Amino acid sequence: MRNDDSLKNREAPLAMSSEQFRELGAQLIDRVAGFLESLPGRPVTGAESPADVRHALAAERSLPQQGVDSAQLLHHAADLLFDHSLFNGHPRFWGYITSSAAPIGALGELLAAAVNPNVGAWLLSPMASEIEGQTIRWVAEMLRYPVDCGGLFVSGGNMANFVCFLAARQAKAPLDVRTKGMDGTRLRAYCSKETHTWIQKAADMAGMGTDAIRWIPVDGEMKMDLTALREQILKDIAAGDRPALVVGNAGSVSTGTVDPLPELAVLCREFGLWFHVDGAYGGLAAVLSDAQDAFAGLREADSVALVRDPERLRAAFSYHPVYYHFGVEATNYFDLGPQNSRGFRALKLWLALQQVGREGYERMISDDIRLARTLFERISQCPELEALSQSLSITTFRFVPTDLALGDDKAASYLDELNLKLLTRLQASGEAYLSNAVVHGKFALRACIVNFRTSLTDIEALLPIVVRIGKALDLEMRGT
């Protein structure tokens, strides 16, 4: 055991001199800059197996007994990440709603980690809390939503929707569910069949159960059927259930479809229901002047990641035990969500919003939508491809052999299998990265463009790749 004298001028193993930090930081920044520069020439992914990645990591090794040189360690970590990752910053990554990291955001993460504020209580993070509040107001401005709303930064779209779901449950339950539990209360939630699976997690974790979800059919444009919604609400009321909230999509995750938000807002007011808009993907398109009609109802929502009345968040999450002495003169974010200890997530967006301004975001969002529309148009001109849907920055399509006789169930099943295998091979190739959707019963390739690095050149390169892989697979599968 070390004696107390060692603590007089303590030098902890994690400490690093300012000179060493500067040197290591400069080396790392140089490597990151080189990596970002090299992205267009890299494959989107190496498509390695889990075993391959674990081998590269030496995943089974024990924790080192002695420390490792910091420069060597950072160099090794960079090698691992640069050589064994899927790069959502690649200009041809269009798989999921995971946008490319902004360079200023990466620098912001370094700055946030250096100060390491706990953005749970204002006293623990005075400037960080105020920056988060200002960023929330700026996001509300872009959504054309009331700037005196409540909200906080969370891990992603699932958690943002979940926070709003709990606020709705507390607001619409006939008893204090936070104290008494659900106690047989039959609250019901309504959403289209195109709604993301977050709602199942939310209903489960809120104690309502997934049977509380009413999945409403969609029309030919993949929008929620208002007539079917009204009929289901009336049916539930007659059965003694308690309709509580309706979820409208401001850009569904599969196809980017925007539900009839203004009409949903009117219906929710008629029945006294909480109106939530899932804008995790498409909500910020509300900033565009030519999207006002489609997004008009968003302004009427009780929640859209943000919550119109901040007190609804406090009612859903706030507890004040005797060991809390943080005051209420400023925002304490532990009152507004499920976390107490919180990282400084807001800084990178606060920086990015100011770096490019509102006009910069309008241009980038508009460019993504224009690229998706151009892709849809090019697909329609390609005889081997069938364009299926286009909304916001999502385009769906599939490969269809020109000599395939369509019109029977066997052909439909074959096309689904062919396009599934095509997607798998395309992803593994590293040439481009798409995901999938099911559009009117057809398995589809899905391009979701939320990437400021993507250009028209990248879009034009995609279709020959898809056709080449599709033709090769068709020959293999049909043996011709």
XYZ file of C-alpha atoms in Angstrom:
480
model
C 0.000 0.000 0.000
C 1.304 3.459 -0.900
C 1.769 5.875 1.990
C 0.005 9.222 2.358
C 3.142 11.151 1.345
C 2.488 10.068 -2.260
C -0.677 12.187 -2.274
C 1.055 15.471 -1.467
C 2.094 16.021 -5.081
C -0.121 13.480 -6.694
C 0.518 12.419 -10.296
C -2.363 10.208 -11.398
C -1.794 7.718 -14.240
C -4.448 9.458 -16.369
C -2.765 12.849 -16.119
C -1.067 14.261 -19.204
C 1.121 17.323 -19.540
C -0.099 20.176 -21.695
C 2.858 19.657 -24.031
C 2.069 15.980 -24.485
C -1.626 16.720 -24.985
C -0.813 19.284 -27.690
C 1.500 16.861 -29.468
C -0.895 13.908 -29.347
C -3.855 16.088 -30.271
C -2.063 17.486 -33.310
C -1.134 13.993 -34.459
C -4.676 12.735 -34.034
C -6.250 15.729 -35.777
C -3.859 15.198 -38.673
C -4.884 11.554 -38.944
C -8.598 12.414 -38.768
C -8.186 15.062 -41.447
C -6.448 12.536 -43.676
C -9.216 10.015 -43.046
C -11.938 12.509 -43.983
C -10.008 13.444 -47.118
C -9.727 9.780 -48.091
C -13.411 8.898 -47.597
C -14.555 9.102 -51.245
C -11.852 6.648 -52.292
C -12.608 4.116 -49.567
C -15.273 1.403 -49.702
C -18.355 2.350 -47.698
C -17.730 -0.734 -45.592
C -15.311 -3.621 -45.578
C -18.248 -5.988 -44.958
C -16.228 -8.045 -42.482
C -17.742 -10.779 -40.354
C -18.035 -10.316 -36.578
C -15.237 -12.865 -36.226
C -12.979 -10.781 -38.501
C -13.585 -7.626 -36.485
C -13.045 -9.400 -33.167
C -9.795 -10.848 -34.490
C -8.552 -7.388 -35.493
C -9.401 -6.117 -32.026
C -7.934 -9.153 -30.266
C -11.218 -9.124 -28.429
C -10.430 -12.036 -26.134
C -7.320 -10.505 -24.564
C -7.412 -9.526 -20.909
C -7.160 -5.983 -19.624
C -3.455 -4.989 -19.619
C -1.938 -5.002 -16.141
C 0.333 -2.089 -17.029
C -0.492 1.050 -18.959
C 0.274 1.525 -22.659
C 2.034 4.469 -24.288
C -0.606 7.098 -25.162
C 0.699 7.857 -28.666
C 0.834 4.168 -29.545
C -2.646 3.644 -28.100
C -4.265 6.488 -30.066
C -2.551 5.357 -33.266
C -3.838 1.815 -32.773
C -7.379 3.024 -32.003
C -7.410 5.114 -35.192
C -6.220 2.113 -37.207
C -8.998 -0.048 -35.796
C -11.741 2.476 -36.518
C -10.495 3.589 -39.930
C -9.942 0.036 -41.167
C -12.928 -1.800 -39.662
C -15.957 0.490 -39.764
C -18.966 1.296 -41.879
C -18.618 4.951 -42.846
C -21.873 6.880 -42.707
C -19.831 9.908 -43.747
C -19.051 8.286 -47.098
C -20.719 10.169 -49.991
C -22.385 6.918 -51.126
C -23.879 5.941 -47.784
C -27.658 6.225 -48.097
C -28.738 3.366 -45.880
C -30.270 4.860 -42.777
C -31.212 8.137 -41.147
C -27.692 8.595 -39.830
C -26.239 11.726 -41.290
C -22.594 12.343 -42.017
C -20.674 13.819 -39.101
C -19.879 17.502 -39.557
C -16.192 18.321 -39.036
C -17.086 21.188 -36.712
C -19.208 18.749 -34.720
C -16.234 16.435 -34.284
C -14.198 19.348 -32.942
C -17.146 20.283 -30.741
C -17.151 16.783 -29.247
C -13.509 17.269 -28.275
C -14.315 20.600 -26.657
C -17.325 19.178 -24.806
C -15.299 16.214 -23.553
C -12.545 18.525 -22.315
C -14.928 20.488 -20.072
C -17.092 17.391 -19.396
C -20.151 19.183 -17.948
C -22.963 17.152 -16.416
C -25.936 18.757 -18.172
C -28.415 17.397 -15.676
C -28.503 20.298 -13.240
C -27.868 23.947 -14.084
C -25.406 24.401 -11.212
C -23.308 21.556 -12.623
C -23.330 22.952 -16.162
C -24.287 26.642 -16.295
C -23.055 27.531 -19.777
C -23.734 24.087 -21.242
C -27.339 24.246 -19.968
C -27.880 27.656 -21.516
C -26.330 26.544 -24.826
C -28.669 23.552 -24.864
C -31.657 25.809 -24.185
C -30.662 28.179 -26.969
C -30.161 25.285 -29.397
C -33.612 23.912 -28.548
C -35.118 27.330 -29.345
C -33.257 27.473 -32.665
C -34.519 24.011 -33.611
C -38.047 25.128 -32.714
C -37.614 28.138 -35.026
C -36.625 25.837 -37.878
C -39.661 23.635 -37.208
C -41.840 26.772 -37.007
C -42.845 25.523 -33.568
C -43.386 27.695 -30.440
C -39.960 28.732 -29.124
C -41.171 28.595 -25.511
C -41.593 24.837 -25.809
C -39.715 22.296 -23.718
C -37.197 19.720 -24.819
C -33.782 18.252 -24.347
C -31.110 16.409 -26.299
C -31.285 12.631 -26.095
C -29.597 9.692 -27.812
C -31.712 9.701 -30.975
C -35.153 9.550 -32.543
C -36.383 6.570 -30.525
C -35.677 8.246 -27.207
C -37.021 11.623 -28.370
C -40.329 10.024 -29.309
C -40.351 7.995 -26.095
C -39.973 11.123 -23.950
C -42.976 12.659 -25.708
C -44.950 9.416 -25.386
C -44.510 9.428 -21.600
C -45.550 13.073 -21.441
C -48.699 12.160 -23.374
C -49.434 9.184 -21.106
C -49.177 11.356 -18.000
C -51.331 14.090 -19.553
C -54.129 11.804 -20.765
C -54.337 9.086 -18.096
C -57.399 9.378 -15.818
C -55.257 8.783 -12.715
C -51.725 9.455 -11.494
C -49.973 6.654 -13.367
C -46.591 7.674 -11.971
C -47.800 6.792 -8.482
C -50.530 4.219 -9.034
C -49.287 2.554 -12.218
C -51.610 1.795 -15.098
C -54.001 -0.119 -12.800
C -55.962 -1.500 -15.746
C -56.266 1.851 -17.486
C -56.876 1.043 -21.136
C -55.096 3.906 -22.858
C -54.892 3.609 -26.632
C -52.353 5.036 -29.098
C -53.011 5.440 -32.842
C -50.489 5.461 -35.678
C -50.221 4.388 -39.290
C -48.810 1.026 -40.271
C -45.776 2.919 -41.590
C -44.763 4.195 -38.137
C -41.338 3.209 -36.842
C -41.003 0.481 -34.219
C -40.126 3.045 -31.544
C -43.820 3.137 -30.656
C -43.776 -0.532 -29.683
C -40.842 0.083 -27.354
C -42.578 3.142 -25.911
C -45.896 1.365 -25.276
C -44.005 -1.522 -23.701
C -41.819 0.623 -21.442
C -44.721 2.913 -20.500
C -46.649 -0.055 -19.131
C -49.437 0.189 -21.695
C -48.381 -2.886 -23.653
C -48.098 -3.160 -27.413
C -51.747 -4.247 -27.687
C -52.595 -0.637 -26.838
C -51.328 0.408 -30.277
C -53.919 0.751 -33.019
C -52.162 0.345 -36.382
C -54.210 2.376 -38.854
C -54.177 1.436 -42.566
C -52.614 3.742 -45.140
C -53.945 4.964 -48.458
C -52.393 4.583 -51.900
C -49.861 7.328 -51.069
C -48.807 5.521 -47.861
C -50.502 8.179 -45.694
C -52.648 7.402 -42.670
C -56.277 6.749 -43.617
C -58.273 9.394 -41.740
C -61.586 7.581 -42.140
C -60.136 4.377 -40.705
C -58.608 6.368 -37.839
C -61.911 7.971 -36.899
C -63.707 4.620 -37.058
C -61.137 2.990 -34.781
C -61.330 5.801 -32.216
C -65.134 5.573 -32.088
C -64.942 1.789 -31.819
C -62.544 2.025 -28.868
C -64.686 4.608 -27.086
C -67.720 2.345 -27.472
C -65.705 -0.551 -25.993
C -64.790 1.490 -22.913
C -61.179 2.106 -23.919
C -59.503 5.493 -23.486
C -58.043 6.977 -26.684
C -54.994 8.981 -25.618
C -52.727 10.001 -28.465
C -52.322 9.987 -32.226
C -48.909 9.806 -33.908
C -48.496 11.452 -37.303
C -45.405 10.925 -39.434
C -43.517 13.941 -40.721
C -41.556 11.694 -43.045
C -42.025 7.970 -42.426
C -38.850 5.982 -41.987
C -39.521 3.637 -44.930
C -40.632 6.016 -47.674
C -40.484 9.556 -46.274
C -44.262 9.943 -46.512
C -45.830 12.844 -44.626
C -49.180 12.054 -43.044
C -52.059 14.572 -43.381
C -50.877 16.572 -40.367
C -53.376 19.471 -40.492
C -56.327 17.062 -40.620
C -54.842 14.964 -37.816
C -54.500 18.090 -35.665
C -58.187 18.919 -36.174
C -59.259 15.367 -35.341
C -57.162 15.309 -32.161
C -58.747 18.550 -30.970
C -62.187 17.120 -31.696
C -61.607 14.064 -29.501
C -59.321 15.702 -26.931
C -56.319 13.565 -27.875
C -52.619 14.315 -27.595
C -51.194 14.941 -31.083
C -47.609 13.785 -31.483
C -45.627 14.186 -34.691
C -42.705 11.865 -35.337
C -40.336 14.258 -37.066
C -37.132 12.361 -36.284
C -36.375 11.964 -39.986
C -38.266 14.607 -41.912
C -39.330 17.266 -39.426
C -36.617 19.773 -40.292
C -37.901 19.911 -43.868
C -40.465 22.280 -42.348
C -37.776 24.950 -42.699
C -38.269 24.911 -46.488
C -40.700 27.463 -47.887
C -42.114 25.019 -50.436
C -42.943 22.467 -47.722
C -45.312 24.664 -45.749
C -48.535 23.002 -46.825
C -47.361 19.491 -45.962
C -45.942 20.512 -42.594
C -48.550 23.068 -41.535
C -50.104 20.747 -38.954
C -46.769 20.269 -37.214
C -47.209 23.669 -35.562
C -50.387 22.384 -33.898
C -48.770 19.283 -32.381
C -48.563 18.796 -28.625
C -45.129 17.293 -29.218
C -42.597 16.757 -31.986
C -39.470 15.647 -30.086
C -40.071 19.013 -28.416
C -43.147 19.456 -26.198
C -45.405 22.483 -26.592
C -45.940 22.924 -22.834
C -42.698 22.392 -20.852
C -44.733 21.706 -17.712
C -45.960 18.494 -19.344
C -42.373 17.231 -19.282
C -41.936 18.143 -15.636
C -45.202 16.407 -14.811
C -43.907 13.265 -16.496
C -40.324 13.173 -15.175
C -39.608 15.482 -12.250
C -38.817 14.194 -8.772
C -37.162 16.221 -6.000
C -35.687 14.070 -3.232
C -34.235 15.686 -0.115
C -30.670 15.344 -1.399
C -31.417 17.623 -4.387
C -30.572 21.251 -3.743
C -30.405 22.632 -7.252
C -33.140 25.266 -7.172
C -35.706 26.039 -9.856
C -34.574 29.477 -11.032
C -33.069 27.925 -14.171
C -33.657 24.809 -16.264
C -32.498 21.564 -14.674
C -32.674 19.003 -17.440
C -33.135 16.081 -15.049
C -36.655 17.514 -14.618
C -37.433 17.155 -18.334
C -36.336 13.613 -19.164
C -35.289 10.212 -17.840
C -31.582 10.933 -17.320
C -29.864 12.608 -14.397
C -26.252 12.568 -15.575
C -26.225 13.885 -19.145
C -23.476 14.569 -21.634
C -23.166 17.826 -23.567
C -24.848 16.672 -26.802
C -26.061 20.120 -27.809
C -22.678 21.718 -28.482
C -21.980 20.144 -31.865
C -25.374 21.175 -33.247
C -25.056 24.644 -31.683
C -21.780 25.040 -33.549
C -23.050 23.623 -36.845
C -26.196 25.762 -36.860
C -24.086 28.892 -36.518
C -21.382 27.771 -38.929
C -23.830 27.591 -41.854
C -26.857 29.502 -40.561
C -30.487 28.844 -41.332
C -29.891 29.428 -45.042
C -27.140 26.825 -45.079
C -29.426 24.180 -43.608
C -32.207 25.107 -45.994
C -29.803 24.609 -48.889
C -28.459 21.277 -47.639
C -31.916 19.834 -46.925
C -33.172 21.091 -50.276
C -30.155 19.584 -52.066
C -30.774 16.179 -50.478
C -34.406 16.252 -51.620
C -33.430 17.326 -55.138
C -30.891 14.496 -55.366
C -33.509 11.945 -54.270
C -35.951 13.265 -56.879
C -33.275 13.121 -59.550
C -32.528 9.533 -58.581
C -36.225 8.673 -58.923
C -36.324 10.273 -62.376
C -33.205 8.408 -63.536
C -34.621 5.108 -62.245
C -37.806 5.711 -64.255
C -35.659 5.982 -67.396
C -33.831 2.694 -66.770
C -35.583 -0.359 -68.286
C -34.191 -2.794 -65.678
C -35.403 -0.741 -62.703
C -38.856 -0.013 -61.314
C -39.337 3.262 -59.424
C -41.695 2.678 -56.492
C -41.882 5.803 -54.323
C -40.302 9.183 -53.705
C -40.920 11.557 -50.819
C -38.615 14.088 -49.169
C -35.091 12.632 -49.552
C -36.102 8.956 -49.734
C -36.456 7.062 -53.015
C -37.412 3.396 -53.283
C -37.085 1.124 -56.288
C -36.280 -2.441 -57.337
C -34.456 -4.377 -60.021
C -36.744 -6.160 -62.500
C -35.223 -8.328 -65.269
C -36.562 -7.144 -68.615
C -37.425 -10.677 -69.725
C -39.291 -11.670 -66.563
C -42.973 -12.414 -67.056
C -44.810 -10.441 -64.384
C -48.321 -10.877 -63.105
C -48.269 -14.018 -60.970
C -47.364 -14.801 -57.372
C -44.298 -16.775 -58.411
C -42.816 -13.764 -60.201
C -43.566 -11.511 -57.230
C -41.859 -13.901 -54.832
C -38.872 -14.216 -57.163
C -38.455 -10.444 -57.381
C -38.542 -10.105 -53.601
C -35.851 -12.762 -53.229
C -33.772 -11.324 -56.061
C -33.800 -7.806 -54.633
C -33.037 -9.020 -51.118
C -29.941 -10.814 -52.419
C -29.071 -7.785 -54.546
C -29.187 -5.556 -51.475
C -26.994 -7.931 -49.501
C -24.412 -8.118 -52.285
C -24.494 -4.351 -52.866
C -23.885 -3.634 -49.190
C -21.024 -6.138 -49.051
C -19.422 -4.671 -52.185
C -18.646 -1.370 -50.469
C -19.496 0.488 -53.696
C -22.640 2.045 -52.221
C -24.895 1.380 -49.275
C -28.685 1.210 -49.421
C -31.261 -0.299 -47.064
C -34.698 -1.742 -47.737
C -38.394 -1.002 -47.465
C -41.616 -2.786 -48.332
C -43.763 -0.616 -50.615
C -47.276 -1.856 -51.414
C -46.141 -5.381 -50.670
C -42.991 -5.206 -52.805
C -39.499 -5.607 -51.332
C -37.690 -2.432 -52.325
C -34.210 -0.947 -52.321
C -34.242 2.269 -50.299
C -31.964 5.270 -50.768
C -32.195 7.782 -47.919
C -30.068 10.829 -48.719
C -29.180 12.807 -45.605
C -25.547 13.324 -46.491
C -23.943 16.689 -47.274
C -21.056 14.892 -48.995
C -23.307 13.273 -51.621
C -23.235 14.804 -55.101
C -25.002 14.183 -58.395
C -21.936 12.234 -59.519
C -22.513 9.742 -56.703
C -26.192 9.382 -57.576
C -25.388 8.776 -61.241
C -22.894 6.057 -60.288
C -25.464 4.063 -58.312
C -27.760 2.760 -61.037
C -25.120 1.018 -63.207
C -23.863 -0.717 -60.055
C -27.362 -1.941 -59.141
C -28.075 -3.118 -62.691
C -24.725 -4.928 -62.942
C -25.248 -6.783 -59.654
C -28.912 -7.461 -60.449
C -28.141 -9.003 -63.830
C -25.416 -11.220 -62.400
C -27.693 -12.456 -59.616
C -30.567 -13.076 -62.024
C -28.300 -15.265 -64.154
C -27.185 -17.183 -61.074
C -30.687 -17.674 -59.722
C -32.311 -18.679 -62.986
C -29.321 -20.605 -64.262
C -29.440 -18.932 -67.675
